[in-house]
Amino acid sequence: MTTRHFRHTLAATAAALCALTLAGCGGGNGEPPPQTGGNVVTPAAPVVTITNNISGETATGTITFTFSFNRDVGTSFTADDITVTGGTKGAFTRTSSTSATLEVVPAAGGTGTVTVSVAAGAVTDAVGTANAAATASKAFNTVAPPPATGTVELANFDTVTPAVVAGFEGAEGSAIETGPAGGGTGRSFKVLRSGGQPYALGIIETAVPITATRRTLTAQVYSPTAGIRMVIKVENAANPGINSGEVEANEAVVAGWQTLTWTFSGADPAQSYGKIVLLPNLGTVDAAPGKAYYFDALTLSEAAPAPTTGTVLANFDDVSPTAAVGFEGAEGSAVETGPAGGGSGRSFKVLRSGGQPYALGIIETALPITATRRTISAQVFSPTAGIRMVIKLENAANPGINTGEVEANEAVVAGWQTLTWTFTGADPAQSYGKIVLLPNLGTVDAAPGKAYYFDTITLLAAAGGGGSGGSGGGSSGPLTFSTGFAGSNRTVEGGEFGGFSGSNLDNFGCGAPASCGSGGEFTPAQTAANSFFFYYYQTPTPATDLYMGIYVQAPGVVGGFSPTADTAGVQVGSQTTLRFKLGQNIEWFNSGTNNFMIVMDLGKRYTVGGNACRLQLRRVVTPTAQPATDYAIPLSSFALVQDCAGAVTSVAQALAASPISQIAFQGVGGGIALSDGSRTSGANRSVAVGGVYPTTVVLQGGITID
C-alpha cells in the first residue's frame, strides 16, 4: 500500500506542473507522460538499533537502553512505542530526532532477561514511512550478593527457589514437590532415580558462595534406604571440570528424614560454583519403578573453629567419668592401676570372663561430637594381638541412637598401644553420653578371663588421629621419598614403582586395540640422579576416556596398601614443597590437553561405612617444557579430594595426620578428566604420530619434599 500511495502522489504532482507548462510536459492534452516501472521510488523504512550500557554479560541493576534511528523520526517516537518484559519502564529521554534512551529496572531479587521491542509501524519519518520492528534483550541477576561471612540459604523450594532443578541419567522424573511427612519445610526437590546409570543424579543451579571458611553444606534429606552413599559435588556453572570432587555425607544415612552435612575441603574459594550435583545412592542403579530421595533446606555455613587440642573424656585420675561398669560377662570390670609400660596412672579395666561374646564395659561421659570432630583415641592394653577392638557410642537415654560398632583404625598388638576409632556414623545433631567398649568382640574369654585396659580416652581435634609414623618422622629437614630407580620395579630406597593405563577402547585395562609399555635406565648401571622410568599408552583412534601414569611408593612400601592397618610412608613436618623431574612425549605436550596430574595417597587407614578409606590429595600441573624438567609444587596448592567422611578438613590437617605412602603422576583425559578446583587434567587424544595417539610420561631421578 505504501508504494502505490507514493506513486499516486508523484503522478498528481506531475499533472499540476503540466497544467502550467504544457510544452514542457511533452504534449498539449493536459495529461502527464506515462511512468515506467523504472521510475518507481520505494523509500527505505526507518531502522532502529537498540544498545545498552551494560558491558558485562549480566546486569545487576537498572539498564539504560539506547534507541538509534538511521533517519529523522522527529517526535513520533515515545515511551509508549516500546514494549518491555522482565522489567519496569523508567525515565524516557529523547536526545535528538534520531535517538532516545529508556531506563528499565529488572525484576528485583531474581534472575532472568529484560526484553525491549519496538513494533513495526510504531514510528514514521518525515515523509510518513513506517519503521521496521526491532528487539533487544539483556540478562539480569538482581539476587543480593551473599554475605562475606555467615550462613547462606541456598534453596528451600518455598521462598528460596533455584533457577533450575533437573534430573539426568535415569533421574529425569525429578521435580519440586511436597515431600514425605516427618521432615522438610514444605516443598522439596525430589530426585527420582529409576533405572539409568549408577550415577543417576539431580542438579540444582544456584550460586554456592564458598569461602576459605564457609564450605559446609547442610540439608534435610529423606532417603528410602539406610546405609547408602549420599554424595554431593559442587561445580562451576559453565565448566564442570572446575568442581569440588565427590564428597560423601559426614553422617551415616538412615531411612527417613535426617540432617546431613558435607564438607567441601577440596573446593577452591577463588573459583565460582553455580551447580549442586546430588548423587544419592551413588554406584547403584535403582531399578524401576525407582526410589525417591528428597532434599530440602540447603544451607552453606561456616565451619566451627576446630579446637587446637583434643578433649580428654576420661583418664581415670583427674578426669573421671560418671560411671564405668561391665556387663554380660564383664561384671568384674573396675578402675585400677594398669600394667606397666603405658597408661597415665589408673585405667579402666574391662575384665571379660565367660558370659557373652559381646561382654562389654560402659563409660558414661558426655561426648561433644561435631561434623569435623569424630575420632577418639585411647591408650589400650590388650593381652592378645590381632583381636577385634570395637567401640560404639550411644545416647545416654536411648541406646537406639548410636554410631554403630566401629573397629580401631590400627591393628591390635599385645601390650600397650594408642588406638583410634573414627565414628563416621555419628550424627552431630544427636547427643552421645556412653562409650561402649567391646574388646575381643565375637569371642568368649573363658574363665578366669582376660583383662583389657583403657586410658586417656580423648576426642581428637578436627585433624583426626595422628599419623602412623614412617620415614621422616615429621622433621623440619628435607625428606627423601626416593632418590632414583633401581631394577625389579624398586626405587633405590626399596619402594615399588610401576605404570598403569586404560581407556574406553580396551575396557580400561591396557589391551587390544590399545597398547602400553615401559622402560628406562636404572641403578647401578646409571647414577640415581640420572636414572629414569617411562611409561606409555597409545590408541589407534582418539579415546573418549583415557587414563595412564606412573606410581612410586614410599621407602620400603611394596604391594600397595594394607587392607587392615596403616601403611608406612614419609611423614611431612614443616616441609612445604614437592620436587621431582618429569617429561612428556612431544605429541601430548603439543596437544591442547597437556596438563598432568599428581595424586598423593596417604597411609593412615580410616573406616568409613565398614570400608577402608585413605586420605587423598590432588594437584593438576600445566607443563613448562616437553623434556624432563624440574618442578617444585607447593604442598599448600594441592586439593583434598578424599577426606574419609570428614576425618580432616584441609590439606595441612591431612599431612599432619598421615604419612604419604604413594605418589602418582598421571595423564587423565576426556570424560574422566579430573580437576583440582583450578585446573583440569588431560591426555593426548588429538595429536597422532605413525597412526597412533600416544601419551607418555617419564620420571627422572628422585622425589623429595623440603
C-alpha atoms as one frame of an Amber mdcrd trajectory, in Angstrom:
protein
   0.000   0.000   0.000   2.871   2.404   0.754   4.338   2.088  -2.742   1.029
   2.541  -4.511   0.193   5.617  -2.471   3.610   7.114  -3.176   3.230   6.618
  -6.993  -0.132   8.311  -6.922   1.383  11.328  -5.194   4.082  11.667  -7.854
   1.519  11.461 -10.675  -0.670  14.151  -9.158   2.274  16.493  -8.754   3.318
  15.965 -12.372  -0.232  16.757 -13.583  -0.241  20.050 -11.714   3.053  21.095
 -13.259   1.831  20.190 -16.782  -1.212  22.376 -16.386   1.109  25.375 -16.134
   3.679  24.443 -18.801   2.133  22.094 -21.344   5.036  22.285 -23.719   7.461
  21.278 -21.059   5.410  18.168 -20.368   5.662  16.898 -23.945   2.131  17.451
 -25.105  -0.844  19.706 -25.124  -3.528  17.349 -23.858  -3.011  18.138 -20.158
  -2.080  14.556 -19.296   1.243  13.683 -17.719   3.603  11.422 -19.590   3.333
   7.765 -18.626   5.679   6.498 -15.886   7.627   3.318 -16.430   8.420   0.791
 -13.745  11.947   2.068 -13.528  10.739   5.365 -12.196   9.030   3.906  -9.073
  10.752   5.136  -5.844  10.402   2.823  -2.812  11.528   4.605   0.367  13.548
   2.586   2.954  11.853   2.033   6.307  13.482   3.729   9.314  15.721   1.228
  11.108  16.285   1.410  14.859  19.365  -0.087  16.529  18.981  -0.909  20.235
  22.014  -0.997  22.537  22.508  -0.902  26.311  25.011   0.433  28.815  25.978
  -2.883  30.464  29.351  -4.165  29.293  29.167  -7.479  31.158  27.026 -10.456
  30.277  24.592  -9.853  33.127  23.035  -6.691  34.526  22.709  -6.344  38.276
  20.606  -3.167  38.335  18.957  -0.569  36.123  19.641  -0.959  32.392  19.715
   2.050  30.054  18.691   1.112  26.518  19.575   3.485  23.647  17.386   3.570
  20.515  19.262   4.944  17.472  17.383   5.536  14.189  19.112   5.740  10.828
  16.908   8.683   9.793  14.986  11.530  11.325  11.772  10.364  13.029  11.013
  13.710  14.608   8.953  13.413  17.767   6.972  10.380  16.635   8.977   8.002
  18.893   7.735   7.937  22.502   7.945   5.612  25.510   4.567   4.195  24.533
   6.142   2.739  21.381   8.410   0.482  23.490   7.251  -2.835  24.929   9.174
  -4.132  27.968   9.136  -7.618  29.502  11.130  -8.760  32.523  11.362  -5.271
  33.970   9.659  -1.935  34.551   9.910   1.188  32.398  11.733   4.119  33.931
  12.772   7.501  32.554  12.408   8.040  28.796  14.612  10.744  27.231  14.554
  11.911  23.599  18.117  13.057  22.976  17.594  14.028  19.304  15.297  13.412
  16.369  17.205  10.165  15.726  17.951   8.945  19.253  16.307   8.269  22.616
  17.014   6.368  25.831  14.855   4.350  28.203  15.803   3.155  31.665  14.471
  -0.289  32.593  14.521  -1.671  36.129  14.768  -5.508  36.161  12.591  -7.539
  38.482  14.037  -7.392  41.993  15.622 -10.346  43.767  15.738 -12.708  40.840
  17.341 -13.706  37.583  16.029 -13.557  34.041  16.049 -11.488  30.885  14.807
  -7.974  30.132  13.482  -7.617  26.575  12.626  -4.325  24.880  10.961  -4.137
  21.482   9.620  -1.572  19.038   6.830  -2.902  16.846   6.791  -2.355  13.091
   4.828   0.750  12.110   5.104   2.384  15.519   7.256   5.282  14.247   7.312
   7.270  10.975   9.871   9.504   9.347   9.311  12.967   7.831   7.625  11.609
   4.682   5.450   9.117   6.567   7.452   5.922   6.096   6.932   3.494   8.988
   9.754   1.762  10.876  10.850  -1.846  10.806  10.475  -3.908  14.005  13.413
  -4.263  16.406  14.075  -6.207  19.610  16.930  -6.428  22.121  17.480  -8.362
  25.354  19.774  -8.309  28.394  20.202 -10.972  31.060  19.950  -9.805  34.649
  20.681 -11.089  38.130  19.377  -8.920  40.926  19.740 -11.504  43.658  21.513
  -9.817  46.543  25.137 -10.991  46.811  25.742 -13.366  49.702  27.312 -12.003
  52.857  31.062 -12.354  53.092  30.669 -14.483  56.211  27.939 -16.436  57.924
  25.291 -18.874  56.761  23.710 -18.600  53.296  20.399 -20.267  52.459  20.832
 -21.851  49.036  17.398 -23.388  48.476  14.270 -24.319  50.413  11.960 -24.606
  47.358   9.293 -22.460  49.021  10.669 -18.945  49.475  14.128 -19.602  48.036
  13.819 -21.466  44.753  16.833 -22.009  42.475  16.792 -21.059  38.809  16.892
 -24.667  37.585  16.380 -28.117  39.084  16.590 -31.179  36.869  17.438 -34.865
  36.807  19.654 -36.775  34.420  20.949 -40.269  33.542  17.910 -42.064  34.966
  16.589 -39.291  37.219  14.589 -37.409  34.579  11.430 -37.756  36.699  12.873
 -35.475  39.385  10.760 -32.478  40.400   9.946 -29.996  43.160   7.024 -31.231
  45.226   5.811 -31.757  48.768   7.962 -34.385  50.451   7.057 -37.211  52.833
   5.737 -36.351  56.275   8.160 -36.014  59.131  10.656 -33.551  57.706  11.339
 -30.810  55.237   9.937 -27.279  55.310   7.164 -27.647  52.722   8.194 -28.369
  49.176  11.420 -30.287  48.489  13.466 -31.339  45.484  12.666 -34.968  44.749
  15.433 -36.848  42.940  13.629 -39.836  41.444  16.151 -42.457  40.345  14.613
 -45.130  38.127  16.941 -47.285  36.064  19.529 -45.432  34.023  23.071 -45.095
  35.280  24.533 -45.925  38.717  25.308 -42.209  38.889  21.748 -41.023  38.143
  21.716 -37.507  39.528  19.846 -34.321  40.246  21.231 -30.841  39.659  20.334
 -27.608  41.423  21.548 -24.462  39.689  22.231 -21.741  42.232  25.209 -19.733
  43.405  27.273 -21.561  46.048  29.454 -18.819  47.620  32.236 -20.937  49.075
  34.941 -19.133  51.031  38.048 -20.293  52.848  35.950 -20.964  55.950  32.404
 -21.289  54.573  32.435 -24.706  52.929  29.995 -26.919  54.865  26.668 -27.688
  53.186  23.747 -28.779  55.360  20.478 -30.238  54.086  17.408 -32.038  55.320
  17.388 -35.300  53.394  14.877 -38.103  53.049  16.181 -41.498  51.975  14.032
 -44.597  51.490  17.032 -46.783  52.347  19.534 -46.724  55.202  23.278 -47.156
  54.871  23.651 -45.891  51.309  26.182 -43.433  49.909  24.835 -39.877  49.884
  27.232 -37.859  47.744  27.251 -34.219  46.622  29.568 -32.309  44.311  29.587
 -28.576  43.565  30.584 -27.398  40.085  31.300 -24.228  38.187  28.162 -23.276
  36.243  29.962 -23.121  32.894  32.867 -25.555  33.341  32.115 -28.846  35.126
  35.842 -29.543  35.215  36.047 -26.943  37.974  34.481 -28.790  40.886  34.911
 -29.835  44.480  35.227 -33.547  43.832  32.611 -36.001  45.066  32.049 -35.641
  48.808  30.145 -38.116  50.977  27.934 -37.002  53.830  29.715 -36.740  57.146
  26.927 -38.761  58.749  25.652 -42.292  58.158  22.407 -42.334  56.183  19.243
 -43.562  57.896  15.856 -44.408  56.392  13.532 -41.392  56.570  14.343 -37.757
  57.212  17.600 -36.577  58.776  20.007 -33.651  58.651  23.208 -34.365  56.725
  26.340 -32.289  56.191  29.043 -32.270  53.538  32.400 -30.526  53.953  33.889
 -29.377  50.639  37.507 -29.220  51.668  38.610 -29.612  48.029  36.694 -26.565
  46.768  38.819 -23.588  45.732  37.386 -20.324  47.131  38.971 -18.479  44.194
  36.578 -20.273  41.824  32.848 -19.692  41.445  30.373 -22.530  41.861  26.862
 -22.499  40.416  25.660 -26.102  40.455  24.929 -28.547  43.260  25.150 -32.094
  41.900  23.134 -34.540  44.029  24.241 -38.186  43.786  22.089 -40.249  46.155
  22.875 -43.971  46.321  25.883 -43.379  44.078  27.219 -46.542  42.498  23.897
 -48.387  42.474  21.090 -48.453  39.908  17.647 -48.035  41.483  15.573 -50.426
  39.383  12.173 -49.316  38.065   9.815 -48.037  39.375  12.716 -46.422  41.187
  13.300 -44.716  44.517  12.727 -41.092  45.510  15.211 -39.063  47.561  14.175
 -35.643  48.869  16.423 -32.636  49.583  15.310 -29.531  51.452  16.654 -26.542
  53.401  20.082 -26.492  51.763  22.386 -24.030  53.519  26.071 -23.181  53.301
  27.684 -22.412  56.635  30.957 -21.599  58.285  32.919 -24.470  59.770  33.071
 -24.270  63.534  36.562 -23.380  64.719  38.358 -26.618  65.418  39.905 -26.962
  68.846  43.671 -26.893  68.710  43.905 -29.834  71.105  41.751 -32.840  71.806
  39.186 -33.109  74.587  40.088 -35.655  77.259  36.942 -37.638  78.007  38.418
 -39.828  80.734  41.861 -40.570  82.166  40.575 -42.005  85.481  42.916 -39.793
  87.511  41.856 -36.166  87.264  39.153 -36.675  84.598  36.785 -39.367  85.816
  33.577 -40.390  84.037  30.192 -40.519  85.727  30.273 -44.316  85.673  32.485
 -47.174  84.435  30.926 -50.636  84.683  30.894 -54.038  82.961  28.085 -56.278
  81.725  27.341 -59.654  80.099  30.423 -61.395  81.471  32.474 -58.286  82.301
  30.961 -57.569  85.718  34.428 -57.733  87.293  35.491 -54.570  85.460  36.865
 -51.713  87.567  39.045 -48.598  87.615  42.527 -49.533  88.829  46.226 -49.149
  88.083  47.059 -50.851  84.812  50.066 -52.895  83.695  53.454 -51.222  83.455
  54.548 -49.707  80.196  51.583 -47.483  79.407  48.652 -45.545  80.717  48.776
 -42.363  82.775  48.099 -43.872  86.205  44.766 -45.529  86.799  42.877 -47.090
  83.878  39.509 -48.726  83.254  39.985 -52.497  83.280  37.395 -54.428  81.288
  37.659 -57.957  82.703  35.928 -60.416  80.367  35.371 -63.816  81.967  32.834
 -66.125  80.384  29.435 -64.650  79.660  28.582 -63.437  76.195  30.839 -62.992
  73.154  29.888 -59.325  73.435  30.906 -58.932  77.089  31.421 -55.200  77.437
  32.364 -52.220  79.519  30.492 -48.913  79.531  31.855 -45.466  80.350  29.264
 -42.757  80.943  30.508 -39.299  79.919  29.488 -36.501  77.551  30.894 -36.763
  74.011  30.937 -33.426  72.094  30.853 -34.952  68.604  30.750 -32.458  65.706
  30.838 -32.770  61.925  34.625 -32.471  61.989  35.408 -33.990  65.413  34.516
 -37.655  65.351  37.747 -39.534  66.069  38.514 -40.957  69.518  41.952 -42.099
  70.610  42.860 -44.151  73.666  45.816 -45.878  75.225  44.844 -49.547  75.235
  46.406 -52.651  76.756  45.460 -55.978  75.198  46.749 -59.374  76.383  46.309
 -60.739  72.843  47.361 -59.459  69.420  45.220 -59.413  66.296  41.839 -59.281
  68.014  38.875 -57.037  67.222  38.894 -53.867  69.340  35.480 -52.296  68.882
  33.798 -49.208  70.354  30.265 -47.875  69.964  28.869 -44.522  71.116  25.292
 -44.307  72.406  22.785 -41.720  73.517  22.658 -41.767  77.323  18.894 -42.364
  77.446  18.180 -44.134  74.164  20.638 -46.849  73.065  18.860 -46.948  69.708
  20.615 -43.677  68.920  24.174 -44.849  68.339  27.101 -44.794  65.943  27.151
 -48.455  65.140  30.081 -50.658  66.083  33.415 -49.235  64.916  36.705 -51.138
  64.815  40.003 -49.494  65.635  41.814 -47.967  62.692  45.001 -49.786  63.716
  45.839 -53.466  64.093  45.888 -54.584  67.737  49.181 -55.687  69.279  49.856
 -57.406  72.594  50.628 -54.836  75.298  50.086 -51.087  75.337  49.450 -49.031
  72.190  47.477 -45.992  71.050  44.387 -46.835  69.025  41.915 -44.584  67.214
  38.309 -45.001  66.135  36.584 -42.767  63.567  32.819 -42.532  64.078  31.605
 -41.584  60.620  28.112 -42.767  61.559  27.789 -40.324  64.453  25.124 -37.655
  63.920  26.315 -34.301  65.330  22.661 -33.344  65.780  22.323 -36.090  68.406
  23.868 -36.223  71.864  26.043 -39.110  72.996  26.706 -39.987  76.626  28.008
 -43.563  76.663  31.193 -45.180  75.352  30.575 -48.902  74.870  33.873 -50.851
  74.947  33.782 -54.211  73.144  37.282 -55.745  73.283  37.707 -59.100  71.526
  34.156 -58.792  70.208  32.719 -62.061  68.943  34.779 -64.278  71.251  34.103
 -65.515  74.793  37.126 -65.123  77.061  36.892 -68.290  79.142  37.390 -68.102
  82.929  39.464 -66.841  84.599  39.144 -64.362  81.750  41.294 -61.665  80.208
  41.744 -58.046  81.221  41.799 -55.154  78.740  42.797 -51.664  79.935  41.661
 -48.302  78.536  43.229 -44.956  79.465  43.469 -41.332  78.271  40.336 -41.566
  76.148  40.335 -38.407  74.013  38.064 -36.870  71.387  40.636 -35.568  68.936
  40.771 -32.134  67.374  39.470 -31.751  63.830  42.658 -33.132  62.285  41.704
 -36.630  63.391  44.131 -39.166  64.845  47.871 -38.971  64.389  49.902 -40.298
  61.531  51.406 -43.733  61.560  54.961 -42.508  61.554  57.100 -43.718  58.702
  60.160 -42.181  57.149  60.954 -38.655  58.131  59.076 -38.548  61.403  57.660
 -35.082  60.734  61.094 -33.415  60.904  61.943 -29.981  59.548  64.711 -31.044
  57.130  64.397 -32.328  53.545  62.548 -35.634  53.191  63.541 -38.294  50.686
  60.674 -40.128  49.043  63.059 -41.694  46.518  66.498 -40.903  45.080  66.167
 -42.844  41.833  65.097 -46.029  40.078  66.709 -49.431  40.603  65.884 -52.728
  38.908  62.950 -55.075  39.576  60.467 -52.204  39.886  62.023 -50.885  43.092
  63.370 -47.459  43.909  66.822 -47.130  45.440  65.005 -46.936  48.796  63.076
 -50.174  48.150  59.693 -48.683  47.322  57.691 -50.218  44.497  57.098 -48.337
  41.233  55.258 -49.140  38.009  52.758 -47.965  35.408  49.033 -48.252  34.751
  46.696 -47.337  31.877  43.412 -47.948  30.101  40.624 -46.330  28.123  37.118
 -46.881  26.861  38.665 -48.675  23.866  40.009 -51.583  25.953  37.540 -51.594
  28.847  40.017 -49.563  30.928  42.714 -52.203  31.096  45.631 -51.942  28.710
  44.917 -54.311  25.809  43.824 -54.535  22.171  43.283 -52.360  20.265  45.399
 -50.114  22.521  48.933 -50.899  23.649  51.203 -49.893  26.515  54.739 -50.410
  27.713  57.562 -49.124  29.876  61.322 -48.911  30.142  64.188 -46.849  31.472
  67.723 -46.851  32.805  68.334 -47.957  36.376  70.997 -48.110  39.047  73.702
 -49.329  39.303  74.237 -49.045  35.529  73.110 -45.426  35.803  73.550 -42.955
  38.648  70.467 -42.465  40.805  70.096 -38.836  39.732  70.184 -39.818  36.045
  68.119 -42.985  36.341  64.673 -42.771  34.792  61.485 -44.724  34.176  58.954
 -44.098  31.414  55.510 -45.498  30.712  53.432 -45.057  27.550  49.876 -45.782
  26.432  48.664 -45.395  22.844  45.406 -45.903  20.956  44.724 -46.330  17.216
  41.856 -43.812  17.386  41.171 -40.979  19.834  39.817 -42.384  23.098  36.734
 -40.863  24.691  38.069 -41.533  28.192  41.723 -42.294  28.949  43.959 -42.654
  31.977  47.620 -43.620  32.398  50.506 -42.895  34.695  53.418 -43.877  36.919
  53.146 -44.629  40.635  56.006 -44.531  43.150  55.643 -45.892  46.682  57.403
 -44.679  49.808  60.672 -46.258  51.016  60.139 -49.941  51.790  56.473 -49.943
  50.731  55.586 -52.679  48.240  52.376 -54.361  47.193  50.093 -51.394  47.718
  48.170 -50.558  50.867  47.433 -52.820  53.811  43.750 -53.817  53.848  43.628
 -53.908  57.649  46.202 -51.465  59.029  48.043 -48.225  58.386  50.646 -48.165
  55.611  54.053 -46.632  56.216  55.236 -43.565  54.381  57.030 -40.245  54.567
  55.639 -38.029  57.327  55.627 -34.326  56.488  56.515 -31.867  59.225  57.363
 -28.268  58.370  58.232 -29.085  54.755  56.324 -27.126  52.107  57.401 -28.207
  48.599  57.286 -31.374  46.481  60.170 -31.637  43.972  60.563 -34.024  41.010
  61.705 -34.131  37.374  59.106 -35.071  34.737  58.846 -35.124  30.943  56.173
 -35.903  28.328  56.120 -37.103  24.726  56.079 -34.248  22.208  52.602 -35.159
  20.906  50.998 -34.895  24.334  52.912 -31.728  25.156  51.748 -30.092  21.906
  48.123 -31.113  22.386  45.580 -28.750  23.856  45.155 -31.033  26.873  48.700
 -31.459  28.180  48.108 -30.900  31.909  49.373 -33.780  34.055  48.078 -34.685
  37.495  49.801 -35.585  40.770  47.913 -37.787  43.227  49.257 -38.362  46.744
  47.703 -41.227  48.713  48.232 -41.090  52.459  48.846 -44.166  54.565  46.592
 -43.851  57.588  43.651 -46.240  57.369  40.198 -44.968  58.300  36.997 -46.976
  58.309  34.015 -45.427  56.523  30.828 -47.431  56.277  32.725 -50.595  57.098
  35.215 -49.990  54.295  38.844 -48.885  54.403  39.446 -45.270  53.431  42.638
 -43.247  52.971  43.122 -39.521  52.545  43.991 -38.364  49.036  45.462 -35.105
  47.701  45.423 -33.933  44.080  47.236 -31.288  42.045  46.944 -30.654  38.300
  50.065 -29.114  36.719  50.495 -27.270  33.432  53.849 -28.427  32.000  56.565
 -25.867  31.345  58.614 -27.927  28.869  58.443 -31.213  26.972  61.783 -32.803
  28.059  62.304 -33.960  31.640  62.087 -30.742  33.657  62.444 -29.883  37.331
  59.189 -28.987  39.092  58.650 -27.517  42.560  54.994 -27.749  43.645  53.816
 -26.157  46.926  52.056 -28.691  49.136  49.532 -25.992  50.016  48.393 -25.887
  46.372  47.084 -29.464  46.484  43.368 -30.116  46.899  41.976 -32.522  49.486
  39.772 -34.763  47.335  39.161 -37.648  49.722  38.605 -36.708  53.368  37.293
 -40.062  54.697  33.965 -38.651  55.848  35.397 -35.538  57.430  38.340 -37.110
  59.254  40.238 -33.984  58.194  39.121 -30.748  56.578  42.271 -29.340  54.984
  45.477 -30.347  53.235  47.513 -29.235  56.235  45.459 -31.417  58.577  45.772
 -34.380  56.218  49.563 -34.108  56.013  49.766 -33.756  59.787  47.522 -36.761
  60.364  49.093 -39.265  57.997  52.309 -40.065  56.088  52.485 -40.017  52.288
  52.613 -43.630  51.102  52.289 -43.271  47.324  52.693 -40.539  44.704  51.358
 -40.998  41.165  51.955 -38.851  38.068  49.071 -39.274  35.656  47.507 -38.350
  32.356  43.712 -38.433  32.641  41.636 -37.037  29.794  38.294 -36.931  28.069
  35.123 -37.517  30.004  37.031 -38.768  33.053  39.369 -35.771  33.282  39.769
 -34.588  36.869  40.108 -31.177  38.465  41.915 -29.839  41.486  39.476 -26.947
  41.606  41.626 -24.712  39.398  42.956 -26.827  36.536  41.757 -29.930  34.685
  43.911 -32.935  33.841  44.489 -34.089  30.271  45.914 -36.760  27.983  46.768
 -36.934  24.289  43.583 -37.632  22.344  44.201 -35.314  19.397  47.795 -35.492
  18.076  48.704 -38.634  16.116  52.077 -39.969  15.034  52.583 -43.126  12.992
  48.868 -43.873  13.091  48.528 -43.863  16.898  47.754 -41.353  19.651  50.473
 -41.782  22.310  50.603 -40.453  25.866  53.951 -40.941  27.633  55.263 -39.769
  30.980  58.859 -40.090  32.207  60.282 -39.547  35.691  63.991 -38.917  36.160
  65.917 -39.120  39.413  64.364 -38.711  42.816  61.338 -37.264  44.579  61.932
 -35.048  47.599  59.883 -32.902  49.963  61.554 -29.894  51.552
